[in-house]
XYZ file of C-alpha atoms in Angstrom:
212
model
C -0.039 -0.057 -0.019
C 2.985 2.389 0.135
C 2.853 3.474 -3.525
C -1.106 4.769 -3.664
C -0.474 6.513 0.077
C 2.577 8.352 -1.281
C 0.644 9.034 -4.314
C -1.894 10.807 -2.652
C 0.479 12.328 -0.379
C 2.296 13.975 -3.627
C -1.460 15.050 -4.925
C -2.141 16.521 -1.626
C 1.253 18.755 -1.445
C 0.436 19.682 -5.560
C -2.626 21.441 -4.225
C -0.874 23.622 -1.832
C 1.990 24.123 -4.282
C 0.910 23.743 -7.852
C 4.153 25.264 -9.166
C 6.498 22.597 -7.459
C 8.079 20.376 -10.066
C 7.758 16.013 -9.373
C 11.589 16.276 -7.869
C 10.533 19.111 -5.797
C 7.625 17.206 -4.463
C 9.527 13.951 -3.997
C 12.586 15.735 -2.086
C 9.987 17.178 0.243
C 8.530 13.976 1.174
C 11.669 12.101 1.619
C 13.686 14.716 3.479
C 11.037 15.299 6.118
C 9.883 11.684 6.661
C 10.333 10.343 10.036
C 13.249 8.166 10.481
C 12.004 4.340 11.109
C 12.786 2.482 14.334
C 12.752 -0.924 12.585
C 12.130 -3.847 14.506
C 13.656 -6.514 11.898
C 17.137 -8.024 11.775
C 19.438 -8.207 8.752
C 18.645 -5.911 5.614
C 15.123 -5.736 7.237
C 16.152 -3.277 9.448
C 18.095 -1.184 6.907
C 17.072 1.782 4.402
C 16.895 -0.670 1.764
C 13.606 -1.977 3.158
C 12.018 1.278 4.350
C 13.664 3.763 2.246
C 13.664 7.447 3.521
C 11.385 6.684 6.216
C 7.602 7.256 7.630
C 5.890 10.287 5.466
C 4.660 13.237 7.099
C 2.513 14.993 4.749
C 1.905 18.023 7.141
C 5.660 18.423 7.248
C 6.186 17.884 3.617
C 4.180 21.040 2.838
C 7.240 23.183 4.472
C 10.395 21.291 3.744
C 12.924 24.245 3.836
C 15.315 22.887 1.239
C 14.710 20.704 -1.774
C 16.850 18.775 -4.132
C 15.688 19.440 -7.438
C 16.174 17.365 -10.646
C 15.504 18.299 -14.330
C 16.054 16.364 -17.588
C 19.461 17.270 -18.117
C 20.101 15.902 -14.763
C 18.699 12.205 -15.318
C 20.264 12.449 -18.858
C 23.567 12.851 -17.312
C 22.646 10.419 -14.921
C 21.968 7.657 -17.677
C 24.997 8.695 -19.364
C 27.035 7.776 -16.362
C 25.525 4.414 -16.399
C 26.760 3.947 -19.902
C 23.360 3.818 -21.699
C 23.588 3.974 -25.529
C 22.511 6.470 -27.862
C 19.748 4.379 -29.082
C 18.377 3.870 -25.831
C 18.853 7.403 -24.631
C 17.004 8.631 -27.416
C 14.162 6.203 -26.900
C 13.929 7.817 -23.282
C 14.414 11.246 -24.049
C 12.494 11.566 -27.157
C 15.448 13.028 -29.324
C 19.007 12.463 -30.084
C 21.135 12.505 -26.906
C 25.299 12.936 -27.078
C 26.741 12.287 -23.981
C 29.500 14.487 -23.077
C 31.902 13.538 -20.292
C 30.732 11.149 -17.642
C 28.921 11.954 -14.740
C 29.128 9.483 -11.542
C 25.502 7.988 -11.086
C 25.995 8.855 -7.295
C 26.172 12.582 -7.862
C 22.468 12.671 -9.308
C 21.079 15.350 -7.202
C 18.465 13.350 -5.474
C 17.575 13.391 -1.599
C 19.493 10.455 -0.722
C 22.864 9.330 -1.301
C 24.559 5.623 -1.773
C 27.293 4.024 -3.051
C 28.167 0.271 -3.899
C 31.902 -0.344 -3.374
C 34.255 -3.494 -4.299
C 34.479 -6.092 -1.887
C 38.436 -5.416 -2.025
C 37.981 -1.823 -0.639
C 39.261 -2.527 2.665
C 39.257 1.146 3.364
C 37.575 3.745 0.974
C 36.595 7.313 0.682
C 33.485 8.311 -1.617
C 32.181 11.817 -2.189
C 28.709 12.974 -3.362
C 27.791 16.338 -4.864
C 24.371 17.754 -3.972
C 22.698 21.062 -4.521
C 19.746 22.277 -2.684
C 17.256 24.935 -3.324
C 15.708 27.361 -0.499
C 11.926 27.107 -0.017
C 11.807 28.383 3.230
C 12.300 31.897 4.491
C 15.115 34.494 3.247
C 17.807 35.377 5.357
C 18.148 31.797 6.856
C 21.098 29.906 7.886
C 21.214 25.845 7.863
C 23.853 24.101 9.635
C 24.624 20.440 9.088
C 24.281 17.526 11.525
C 25.389 13.966 10.810
C 23.849 11.174 12.633
C 25.495 7.584 12.297
C 23.075 4.897 12.686
C 23.698 2.224 15.064
C 26.643 -0.274 14.259
C 27.988 1.726 11.386
C 31.533 2.737 11.641
C 31.342 5.487 8.819
C 33.480 8.971 8.768
C 30.989 11.718 7.403
C 32.242 15.469 6.796
C 30.240 17.886 4.818
C 31.411 20.885 3.136
C 30.424 23.368 3.650
C 29.058 22.756 6.642
C 26.762 25.893 6.933
C 24.579 26.922 4.289
C 23.490 30.871 4.624
C 20.398 31.316 2.332
C 19.682 35.209 1.548
C 16.732 34.540 -0.551
C 13.872 32.379 -1.653
C 15.035 29.960 -4.587
C 18.425 30.501 -3.901
C 20.592 27.500 -4.901
C 23.669 26.549 -2.775
C 25.911 23.370 -3.375
C 27.955 20.971 -1.090
C 29.720 17.963 -0.907
C 29.655 14.858 1.156
C 32.756 12.759 2.112
C 32.526 9.346 3.448
C 35.207 7.170 4.460
C 35.642 3.848 6.622
C 37.203 0.421 6.076
C 36.234 -3.133 6.396
C 32.485 -2.745 5.475
C 30.082 -5.859 6.539
C 29.034 -7.658 3.405
C 26.058 -8.537 4.907
C 24.771 -5.278 6.059
C 24.856 -1.769 4.494
C 26.241 0.898 6.638
C 24.445 4.081 6.935
C 24.282 7.678 8.523
C 21.731 10.314 8.147
C 22.671 14.336 6.930
C 20.331 16.600 8.538
C 20.233 20.426 7.406
C 18.518 22.396 10.053
C 17.791 26.113 10.363
C 16.149 25.965 13.982
C 12.559 25.309 12.281
C 13.153 22.949 9.263
C 15.123 19.489 9.530
C 15.972 18.419 6.145
C 17.158 14.795 6.575
C 19.037 12.614 3.889
C 20.193 9.113 4.515
C 23.327 7.693 3.380
C 24.219 4.483 2.738
C 27.272 2.508 1.704
C 27.552 -1.105 1.074
C 29.264 -3.678 -0.480
C 28.405 -7.768 -1.106
C 30.325 -10.615 -1.876
C 29.308 -12.768 -4.517
């Protein structure tokens, strides 16, 4: 029942903000969701089972910051996955030429994940993101990292503070995740929270590796 519930929440948000794009609505739903206190074990207790969390339709109406995506972002993502020109044309409806190669994990999505090779005893991965201010002008968002139970990740955000002078202003930041000897049976995760004292914009961060 998750899909129809989220579709209803998206429609509800659209009635209040008809100018918001699908990616803005998606971001608002994901970043304002409650973090789950999973009672299961194994993978069932991780973000790969419950996603961003439990949706909060009221909070999603006023998310503070959102992660926006447009057609060009999706095309760069597919180019990074080595989609052929023929397949890209079928998806985009026009001829596409990939220029350069964007790492798929740098898609401006409200969550962050990276799959690492099993041989990586120690690792460092980065994620590039841009947020748009939908809150109030002259607001300051400070970053906070919450490491999930059992995870040994080290996470750094640069810059760690975003000062938004106007509504719809965009600012970019980089998240650097490092660690070693990942559990091959369970993903390691953390949460990045941007807060201005009123809004808490949460993004899950997951790093994983699987044998076989």
